[in-house]
Coordinates of C-alpha atoms and ligand atoms in Angstrom, one line a residue:
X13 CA -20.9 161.4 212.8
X14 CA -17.9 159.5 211.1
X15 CA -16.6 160.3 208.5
X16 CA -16.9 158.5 205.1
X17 CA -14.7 158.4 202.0
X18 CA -17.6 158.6 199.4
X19 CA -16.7 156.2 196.5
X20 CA -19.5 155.3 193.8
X21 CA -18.9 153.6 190.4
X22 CA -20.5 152.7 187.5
X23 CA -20.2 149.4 186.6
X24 CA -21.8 149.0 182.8
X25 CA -21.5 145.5 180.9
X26 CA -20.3 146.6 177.5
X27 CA -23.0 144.4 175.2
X28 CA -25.3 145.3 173.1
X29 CA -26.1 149.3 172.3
X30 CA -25.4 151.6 175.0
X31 CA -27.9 154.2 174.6
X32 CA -28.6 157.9 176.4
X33 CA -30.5 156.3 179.4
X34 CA -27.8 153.7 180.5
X35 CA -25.6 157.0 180.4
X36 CA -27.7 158.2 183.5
X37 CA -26.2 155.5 185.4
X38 CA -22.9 156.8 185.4
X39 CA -24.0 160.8 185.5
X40 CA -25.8 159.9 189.0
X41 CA -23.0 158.2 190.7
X42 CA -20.5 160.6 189.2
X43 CA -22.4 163.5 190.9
X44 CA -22.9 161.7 194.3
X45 CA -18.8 161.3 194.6
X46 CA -18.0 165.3 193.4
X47 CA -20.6 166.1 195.4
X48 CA -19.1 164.8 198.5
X49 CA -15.3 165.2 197.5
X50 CA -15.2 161.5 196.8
X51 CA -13.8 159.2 194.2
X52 CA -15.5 157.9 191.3
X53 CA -14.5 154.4 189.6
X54 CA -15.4 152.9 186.2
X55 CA -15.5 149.4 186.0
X56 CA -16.4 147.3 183.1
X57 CA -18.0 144.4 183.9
X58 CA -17.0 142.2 180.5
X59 CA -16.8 138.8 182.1
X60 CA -19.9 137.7 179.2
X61 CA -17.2 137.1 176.8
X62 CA -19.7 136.7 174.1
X63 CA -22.0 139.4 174.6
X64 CA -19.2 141.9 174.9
X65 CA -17.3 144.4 172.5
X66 CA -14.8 146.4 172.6
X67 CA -17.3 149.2 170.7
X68 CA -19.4 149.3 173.7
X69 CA -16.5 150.0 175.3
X70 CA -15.2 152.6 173.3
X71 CA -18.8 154.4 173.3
X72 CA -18.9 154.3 177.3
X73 CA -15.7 155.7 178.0
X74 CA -15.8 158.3 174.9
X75 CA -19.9 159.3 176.0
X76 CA -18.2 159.6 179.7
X77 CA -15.5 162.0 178.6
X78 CA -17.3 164.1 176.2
X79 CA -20.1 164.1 179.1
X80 CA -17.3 165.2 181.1
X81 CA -17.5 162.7 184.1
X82 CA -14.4 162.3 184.9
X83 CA -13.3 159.3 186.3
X84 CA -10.6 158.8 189.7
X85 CA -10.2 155.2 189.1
X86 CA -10.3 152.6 186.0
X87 CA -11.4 151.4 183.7
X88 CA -11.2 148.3 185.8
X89 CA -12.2 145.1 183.4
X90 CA -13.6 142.3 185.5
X91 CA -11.9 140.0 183.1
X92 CA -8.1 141.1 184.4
X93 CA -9.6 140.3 187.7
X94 CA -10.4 137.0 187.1
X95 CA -7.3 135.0 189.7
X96 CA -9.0 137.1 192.5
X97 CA -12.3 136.3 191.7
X98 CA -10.8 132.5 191.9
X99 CA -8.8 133.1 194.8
X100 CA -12.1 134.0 197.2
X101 CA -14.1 131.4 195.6
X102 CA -11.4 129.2 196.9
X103 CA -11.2 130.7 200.6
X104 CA -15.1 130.9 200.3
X105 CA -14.8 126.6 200.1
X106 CA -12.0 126.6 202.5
X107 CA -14.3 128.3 205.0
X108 CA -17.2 126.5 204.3
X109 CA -19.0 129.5 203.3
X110 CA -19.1 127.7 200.0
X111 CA -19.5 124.0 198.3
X112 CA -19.2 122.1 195.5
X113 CA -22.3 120.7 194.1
X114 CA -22.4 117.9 191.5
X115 CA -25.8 118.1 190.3
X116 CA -26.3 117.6 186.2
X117 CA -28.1 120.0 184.5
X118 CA -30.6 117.3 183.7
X119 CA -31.4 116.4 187.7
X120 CA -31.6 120.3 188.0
X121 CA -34.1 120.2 185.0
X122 CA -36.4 117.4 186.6
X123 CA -36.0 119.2 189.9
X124 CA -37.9 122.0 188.6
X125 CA -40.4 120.4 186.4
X126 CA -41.7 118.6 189.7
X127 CA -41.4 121.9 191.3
X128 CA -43.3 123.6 188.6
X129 CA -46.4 120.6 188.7
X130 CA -46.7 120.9 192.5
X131 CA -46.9 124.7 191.8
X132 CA -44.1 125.6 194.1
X133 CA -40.9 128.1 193.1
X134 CA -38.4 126.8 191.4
X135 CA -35.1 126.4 193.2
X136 CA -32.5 124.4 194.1
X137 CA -33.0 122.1 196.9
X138 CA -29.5 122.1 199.0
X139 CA -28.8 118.3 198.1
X140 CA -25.4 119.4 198.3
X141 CA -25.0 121.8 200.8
X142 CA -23.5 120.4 203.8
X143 CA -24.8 120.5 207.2
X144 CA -24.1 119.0 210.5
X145 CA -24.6 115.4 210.7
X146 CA -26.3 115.3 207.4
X147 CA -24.7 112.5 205.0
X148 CA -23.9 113.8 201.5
X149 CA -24.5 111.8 198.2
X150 CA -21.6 110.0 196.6
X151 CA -19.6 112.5 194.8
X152 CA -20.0 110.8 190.9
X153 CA -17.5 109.9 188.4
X154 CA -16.0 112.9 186.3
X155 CA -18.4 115.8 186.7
X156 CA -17.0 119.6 187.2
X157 CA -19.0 120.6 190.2
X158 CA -20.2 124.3 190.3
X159 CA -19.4 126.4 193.5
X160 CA -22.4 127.1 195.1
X161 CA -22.8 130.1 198.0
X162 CA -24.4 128.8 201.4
X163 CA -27.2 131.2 201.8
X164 CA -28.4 132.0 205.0
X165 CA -31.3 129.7 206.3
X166 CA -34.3 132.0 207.7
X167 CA -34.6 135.1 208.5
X168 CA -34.4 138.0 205.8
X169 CA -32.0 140.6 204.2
X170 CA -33.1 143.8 204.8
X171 CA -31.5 147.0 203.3
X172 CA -32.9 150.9 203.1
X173 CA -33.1 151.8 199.6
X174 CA -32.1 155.5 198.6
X175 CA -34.9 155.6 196.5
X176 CA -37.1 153.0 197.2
X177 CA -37.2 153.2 201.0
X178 CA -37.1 149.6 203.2
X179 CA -36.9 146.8 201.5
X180 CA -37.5 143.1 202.9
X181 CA -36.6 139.7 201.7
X182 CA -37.0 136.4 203.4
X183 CA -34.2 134.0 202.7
X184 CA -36.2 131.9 202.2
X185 CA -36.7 133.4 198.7
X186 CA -33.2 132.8 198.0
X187 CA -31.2 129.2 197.0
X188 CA -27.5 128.6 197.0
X189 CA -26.1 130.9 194.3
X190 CA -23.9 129.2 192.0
X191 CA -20.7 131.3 192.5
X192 CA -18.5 129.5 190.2
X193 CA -19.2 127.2 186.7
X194 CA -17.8 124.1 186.5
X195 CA -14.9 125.5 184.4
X196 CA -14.4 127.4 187.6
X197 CA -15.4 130.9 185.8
X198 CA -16.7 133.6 188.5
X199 CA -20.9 134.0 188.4
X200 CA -21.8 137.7 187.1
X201 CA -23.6 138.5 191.0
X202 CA -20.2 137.0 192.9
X203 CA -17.9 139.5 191.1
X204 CA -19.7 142.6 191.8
X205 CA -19.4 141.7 195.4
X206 CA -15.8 141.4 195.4
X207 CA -15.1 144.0 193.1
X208 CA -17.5 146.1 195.4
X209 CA -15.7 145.0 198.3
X210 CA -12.4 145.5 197.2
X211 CA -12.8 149.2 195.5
X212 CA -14.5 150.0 198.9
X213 CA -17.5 151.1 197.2
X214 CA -19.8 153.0 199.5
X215 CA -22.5 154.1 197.6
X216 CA -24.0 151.5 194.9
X217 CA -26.5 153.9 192.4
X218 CA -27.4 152.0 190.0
X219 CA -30.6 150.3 187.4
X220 CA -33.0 149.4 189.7
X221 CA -33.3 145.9 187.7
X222 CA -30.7 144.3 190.3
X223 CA -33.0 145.3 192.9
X224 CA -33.3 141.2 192.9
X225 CA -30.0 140.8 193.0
X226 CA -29.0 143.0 195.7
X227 CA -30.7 140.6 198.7
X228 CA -28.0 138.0 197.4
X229 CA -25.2 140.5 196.7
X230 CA -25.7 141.1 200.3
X231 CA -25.6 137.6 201.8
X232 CA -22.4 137.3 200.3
X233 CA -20.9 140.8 201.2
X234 CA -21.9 139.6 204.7
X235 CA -21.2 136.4 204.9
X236 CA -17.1 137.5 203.7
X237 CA -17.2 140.1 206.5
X238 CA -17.9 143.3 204.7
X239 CA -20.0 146.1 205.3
X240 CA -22.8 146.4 202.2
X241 CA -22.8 150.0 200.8
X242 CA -25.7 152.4 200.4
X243 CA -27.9 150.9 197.6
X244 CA -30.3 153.8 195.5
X245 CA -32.0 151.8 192.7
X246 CA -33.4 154.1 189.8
X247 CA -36.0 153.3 188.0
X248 CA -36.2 153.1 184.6
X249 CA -36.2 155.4 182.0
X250 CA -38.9 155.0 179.5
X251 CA -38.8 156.3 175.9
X252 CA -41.3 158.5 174.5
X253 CA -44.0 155.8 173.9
X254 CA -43.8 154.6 177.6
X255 CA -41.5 152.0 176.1
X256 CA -38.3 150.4 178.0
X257 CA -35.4 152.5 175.9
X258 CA -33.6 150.4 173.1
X259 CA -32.1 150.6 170.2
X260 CA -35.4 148.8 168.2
X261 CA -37.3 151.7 169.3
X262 CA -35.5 154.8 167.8
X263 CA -32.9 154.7 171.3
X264 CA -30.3 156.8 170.2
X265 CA -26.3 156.5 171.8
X266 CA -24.4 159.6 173.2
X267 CA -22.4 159.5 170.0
X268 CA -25.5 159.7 167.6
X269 CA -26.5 162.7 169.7
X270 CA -23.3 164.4 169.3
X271 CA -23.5 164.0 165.7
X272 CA -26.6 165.2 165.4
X273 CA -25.2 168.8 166.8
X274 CA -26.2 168.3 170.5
X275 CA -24.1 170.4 173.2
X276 CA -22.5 167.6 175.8
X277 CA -23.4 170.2 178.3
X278 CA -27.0 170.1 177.2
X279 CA -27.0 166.6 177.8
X280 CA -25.5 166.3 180.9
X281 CA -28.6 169.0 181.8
X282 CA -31.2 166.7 180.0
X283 CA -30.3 163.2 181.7
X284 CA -29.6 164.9 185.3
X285 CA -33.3 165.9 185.0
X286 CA -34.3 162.2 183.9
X287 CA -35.1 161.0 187.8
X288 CA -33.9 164.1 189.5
X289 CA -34.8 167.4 190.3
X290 CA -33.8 170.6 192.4
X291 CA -37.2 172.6 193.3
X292 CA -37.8 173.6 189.8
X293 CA -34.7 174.3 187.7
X294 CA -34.6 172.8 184.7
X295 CA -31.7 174.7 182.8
X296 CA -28.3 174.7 185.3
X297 CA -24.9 174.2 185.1
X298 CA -22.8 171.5 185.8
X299 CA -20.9 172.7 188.7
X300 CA -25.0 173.7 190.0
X301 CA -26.0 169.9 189.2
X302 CA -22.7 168.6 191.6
X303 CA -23.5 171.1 194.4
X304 CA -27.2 170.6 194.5
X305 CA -27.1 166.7 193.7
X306 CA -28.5 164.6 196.8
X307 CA -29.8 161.1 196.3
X308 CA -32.8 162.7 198.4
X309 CA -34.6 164.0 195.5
X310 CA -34.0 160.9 193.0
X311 CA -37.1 160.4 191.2
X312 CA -39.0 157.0 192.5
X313 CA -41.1 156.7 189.1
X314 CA -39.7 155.8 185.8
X315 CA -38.6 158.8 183.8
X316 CA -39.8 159.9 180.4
X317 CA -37.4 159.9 177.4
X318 CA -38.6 163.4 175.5
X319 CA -36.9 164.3 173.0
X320 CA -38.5 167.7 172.4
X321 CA -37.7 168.6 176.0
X322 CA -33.7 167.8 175.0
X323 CA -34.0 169.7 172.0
X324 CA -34.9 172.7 173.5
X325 CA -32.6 172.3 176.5
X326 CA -29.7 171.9 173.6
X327 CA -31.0 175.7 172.0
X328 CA -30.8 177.4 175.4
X329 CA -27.3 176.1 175.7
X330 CA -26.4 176.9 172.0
X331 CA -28.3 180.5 172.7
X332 CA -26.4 181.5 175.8
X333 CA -22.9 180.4 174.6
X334 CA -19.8 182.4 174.1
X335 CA -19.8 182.7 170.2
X336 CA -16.1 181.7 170.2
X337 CA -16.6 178.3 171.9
X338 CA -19.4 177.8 170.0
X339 CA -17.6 178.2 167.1
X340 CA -15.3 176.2 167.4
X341 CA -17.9 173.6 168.0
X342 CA -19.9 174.1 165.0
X343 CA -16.7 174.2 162.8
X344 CA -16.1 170.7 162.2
X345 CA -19.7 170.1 161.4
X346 CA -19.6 173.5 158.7
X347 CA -16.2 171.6 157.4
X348 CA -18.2 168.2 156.9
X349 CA -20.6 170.3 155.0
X350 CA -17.7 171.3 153.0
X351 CA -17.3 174.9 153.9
X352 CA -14.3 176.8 153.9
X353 CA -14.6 178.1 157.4
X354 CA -11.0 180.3 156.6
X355 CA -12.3 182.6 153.1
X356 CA -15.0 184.2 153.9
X357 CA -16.8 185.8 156.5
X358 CA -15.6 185.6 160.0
X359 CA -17.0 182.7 161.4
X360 CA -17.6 184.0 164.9
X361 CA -19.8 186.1 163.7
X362 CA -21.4 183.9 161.3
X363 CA -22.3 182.0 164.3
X364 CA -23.0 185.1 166.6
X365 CA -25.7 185.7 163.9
X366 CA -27.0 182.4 163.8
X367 CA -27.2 180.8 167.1
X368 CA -30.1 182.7 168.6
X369 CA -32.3 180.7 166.5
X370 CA -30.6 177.5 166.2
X371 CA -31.7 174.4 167.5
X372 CA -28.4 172.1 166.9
X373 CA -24.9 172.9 166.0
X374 CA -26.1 171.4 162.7
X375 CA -28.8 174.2 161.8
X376 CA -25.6 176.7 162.4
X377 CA -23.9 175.1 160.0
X378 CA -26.7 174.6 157.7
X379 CA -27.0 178.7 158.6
X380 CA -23.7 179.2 158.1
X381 CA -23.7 177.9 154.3
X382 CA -25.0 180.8 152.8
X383 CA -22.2 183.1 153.4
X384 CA -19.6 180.6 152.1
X385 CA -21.0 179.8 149.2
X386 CA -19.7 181.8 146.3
X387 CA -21.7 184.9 144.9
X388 CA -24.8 184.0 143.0
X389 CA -24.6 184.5 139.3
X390 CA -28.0 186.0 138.7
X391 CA -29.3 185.9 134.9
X392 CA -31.1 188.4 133.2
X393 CA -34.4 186.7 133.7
X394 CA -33.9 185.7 137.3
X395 CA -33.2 189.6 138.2
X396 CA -36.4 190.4 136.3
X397 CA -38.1 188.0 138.2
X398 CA -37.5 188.3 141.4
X399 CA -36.3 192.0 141.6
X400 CA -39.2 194.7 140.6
X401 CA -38.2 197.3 137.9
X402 CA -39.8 199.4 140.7
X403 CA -37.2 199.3 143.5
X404 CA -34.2 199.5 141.4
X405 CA -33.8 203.1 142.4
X406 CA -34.1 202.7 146.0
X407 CA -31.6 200.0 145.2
X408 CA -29.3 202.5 143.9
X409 CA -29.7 204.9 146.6
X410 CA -29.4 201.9 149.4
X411 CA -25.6 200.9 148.1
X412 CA -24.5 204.0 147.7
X413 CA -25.5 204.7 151.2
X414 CA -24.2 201.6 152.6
X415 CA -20.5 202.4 150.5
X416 CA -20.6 205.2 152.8
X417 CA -21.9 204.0 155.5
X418 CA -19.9 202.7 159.4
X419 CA -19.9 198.9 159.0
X420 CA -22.7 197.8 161.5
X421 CA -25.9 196.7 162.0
X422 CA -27.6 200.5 163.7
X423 CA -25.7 202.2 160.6
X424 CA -27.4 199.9 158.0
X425 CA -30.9 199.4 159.8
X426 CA -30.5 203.6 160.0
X427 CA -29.9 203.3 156.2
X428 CA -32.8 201.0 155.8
X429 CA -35.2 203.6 157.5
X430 CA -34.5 206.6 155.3
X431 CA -34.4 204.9 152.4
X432 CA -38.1 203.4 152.7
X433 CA -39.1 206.5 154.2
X434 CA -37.8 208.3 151.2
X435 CA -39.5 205.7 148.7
X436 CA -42.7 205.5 151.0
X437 CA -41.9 201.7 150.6
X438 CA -42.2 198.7 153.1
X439 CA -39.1 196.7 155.1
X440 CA -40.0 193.5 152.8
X441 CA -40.2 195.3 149.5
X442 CA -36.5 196.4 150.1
X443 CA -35.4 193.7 152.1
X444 CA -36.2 190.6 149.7
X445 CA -34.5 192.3 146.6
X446 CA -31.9 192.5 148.3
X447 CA -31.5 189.3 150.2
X448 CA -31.9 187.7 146.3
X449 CA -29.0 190.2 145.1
X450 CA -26.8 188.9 147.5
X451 CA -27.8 185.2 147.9
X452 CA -30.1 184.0 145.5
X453 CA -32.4 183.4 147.8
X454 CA -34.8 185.3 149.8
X455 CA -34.5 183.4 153.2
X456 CA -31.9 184.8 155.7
X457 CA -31.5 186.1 158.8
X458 CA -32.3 190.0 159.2
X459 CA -30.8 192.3 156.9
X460 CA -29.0 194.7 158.7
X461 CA -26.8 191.8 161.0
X462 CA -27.0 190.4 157.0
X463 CA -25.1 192.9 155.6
X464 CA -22.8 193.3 158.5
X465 CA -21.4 189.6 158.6
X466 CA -20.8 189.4 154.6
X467 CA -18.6 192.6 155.0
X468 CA -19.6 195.6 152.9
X469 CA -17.2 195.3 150.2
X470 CA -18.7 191.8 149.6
X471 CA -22.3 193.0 149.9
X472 CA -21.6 196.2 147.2
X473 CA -20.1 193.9 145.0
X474 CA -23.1 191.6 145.1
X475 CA -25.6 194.8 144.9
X476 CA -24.3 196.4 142.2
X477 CA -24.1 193.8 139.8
X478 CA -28.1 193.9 139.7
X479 CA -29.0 197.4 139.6
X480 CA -26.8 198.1 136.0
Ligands
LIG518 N1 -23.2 145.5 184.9 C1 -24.5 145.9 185.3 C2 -25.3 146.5 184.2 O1 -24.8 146.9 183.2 C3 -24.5 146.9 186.5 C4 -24.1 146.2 187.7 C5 -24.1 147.1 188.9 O2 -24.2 148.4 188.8 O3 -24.1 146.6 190.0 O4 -26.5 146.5 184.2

């Protein structure tokens, strides 16, 4: 076997909203080239001036790095390529693998309407295209020609899709592609050749709506002496109405998701199951996902956008995280909140506490409020309410025995157990007093770990203050 530099890229046109899904087109190709030790390229393909932004940008190449995909080459912008595009297009009519056509728009228009009414495909008819011994029209007065490719007359391309197995086209099927406009700017389909060409691309994994523009991608790859790469053409993911994915359907982008508290490794777990599987793992790791990826087991039906399915994903990540990482995660989003992460309770554990039932970093946060916040000042009335005349003593008894009890969770849950043995009373009779005494409220995580994270000092202070 020889051996081959694996080199894949991803190749997104920065327009419009660049949502999770169009993310899975750069994951894939990224994992094919770690995979095989070989290079992975970026390559933004901006040449529609007017459809592009520089924010689409900006969310591709942020999404990419907080995804972790590092890249080996680029970002390469088509539009800094430009004189080379130019420069084939020129040896392309030099060669005669190219010519200049001068028909108008309107001929082209009248062209097809007569096509249309005799119910045959539109297409352009090779008026231009020279051929032996064939006489061409009078080149006319002051018209820009476009460039137009010489396709192939009969016969058919022919490639073996990764994911879609053989796949035929008669050339017949295909008319001169205009290469160049008549201002002489390069045609969206031309570039990727070259670029393709030229950054030795061997493996092309990509949407699989250019599976119709891969027959003429080809033609032209061949016709300028190149080898065409591997093509694997992945269908499309769906959201979670069956819908194509955008933004007027709830679509979110990699950047809402982080905001919204999601793990980036979570992610990358999520959309490397979205067309792809290993046996049945559905929770791995990255370095799991690059050894096991193969373009083998690429799903050949559109995947399902399901959000439920992320979410859960995102709390076995959150679950099994080092508390100290994942601290440091949820911090900014506790500081947008507005809590003091630095007075207080140690964070870590604040978070240690909190992530075992945590969706999002957000819910930790959300969590993580109540130790922050300052000590409730309880009124008469709200004491009587909420705190039965009943359990004061056991009250009593439970601070002093947590004053002199070792600062964790056993030693308090031990405390817990005499003390409601003692009082022949139940966990919640005790347990809701005193989550109220300490919070002002009665929903918290258990007690014990409770007690343990707002420091004893803290929690005696609180305590005592109702039992007077
Ligand atoms: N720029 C194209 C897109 O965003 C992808 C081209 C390619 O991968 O060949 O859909």
């Amino acid at each position: 076997m020889i051996f081959m530099h694996i080199r894949t890229r991803f190749a997104p046109s920065p327009t419009g909203f660049i949502h999770l899904g169009n993310l899975r087109s750069a994951l894939y190709p990224w994992a094919f080239a770690r995979h095989n030790k070989g290079d992975f390229i970026l390559r933004i393909e901006d040449t529609d001036l007017e459809r592009s932004s520089q924010e689409a940008v900006d969310v591709i190449i942020e999404g990419m790095a907080w995804l972790g995909l590092d890249l080996d080459e680029g970002p390469i912008y088509q539009m800094q390529r430009i004189d080379r595009y130019r420069e084939v297009v020129k040896q392309m009519l030099d060669s005669g693998l190219a010519y200049p056509c001068y028909m108008s728009e309107e001929e082209l228009n009248t062209l097809r309407d007569q096509q249309m009414a005799n119910k045959e495909k539109p297409r352009y008819n090779g008026l231009w295209r020279p051929e032996p011994g064939k006489t061409l029209p009078p080149v006319p007065d002051g018209v820009s020609p476009v460039i137009r490719f010489k396709n192939p007359i009969g016969g058919s391309v022919i490639w073996n899709d990764a994911v879609k197995g053989q796949i035929e086209i008669s050339n017949d099927e295909l008319d001169d592609l205009v290469i160049a406009r008549p201002d002489g700017t390069p045609t969206y389909n031309f570039c990727v050749v070259i670029d393709d060409m030229d950054m030795n691309i061997t493996h092309v994994i990509r949407g699989d709506d250019h599976v119709n523009n891969t027959p003429r991608q080809i033609n032209i790859m061949k016709a300028l002496g190149g080898t065409p790469p591997v093509y694997a053409h992945l269908p499309t993911v769906l959201n979670d109405a069956g819908e194509k994915m955008s933004k007027r359907n709830g679509a979110m982008s990699v950047r809402d998701y982080q905001k919204a508290g999601y793990l980036p490794e979570a992610i990358l777990n999520y959309l490397a199951r979205l067309g792809w599987s290993h046996g049945d793992a559905e929770v791995f790791t990255k370095e799991q996902f690059v050894d096991w990826f193969d373009l083998e087991s690429l799903g050949r039906s559109p995947a399902q956008h399901n959000p439920e399915k992320l979410l859960w994903l995102n709390h076995q990540y959150i679950q099994n995280s080092d508390p100290v990482n994942l601290a440091v995660s949820t911090k900014p989003f506790a500081h947008e909140m507005g809590i003091d992460t630095e007075t207080g309770p140690d964070f870590v554990q604040v978070v240690s506490l909190l992530k075992d039932r945590a969706n999002t970093l957000i819910e930790i946060a959300e969590g993580a409020k109540l130790f922050y916040l300052p000590a409730p000042n309880l009124s008469v009335e709200q004491i009587k309410e909420n705190i039965a005349e009943a359990v004061i003593p056991a009250l009593k008894d439970l601070v002093e025995a947590i004053a002199s009890s070792t600062p964790t969770k056993e030693a308090y849950a031990a405390v817990f157990k005499q003390i409601l043995a003692k009082y022949q009373i139940k966990m919640p009779a005790l347990a809701m007093p005193v989550r109220y005494a300490l919070f002002a409220t009665t929903q918290t995580p258990a007690i014990d770990s409770v007690l343990v994270v707002l420091g004893k000092e803290e929690a005696v202070k609180r305590l005592s203050k109702v039992i007077q």
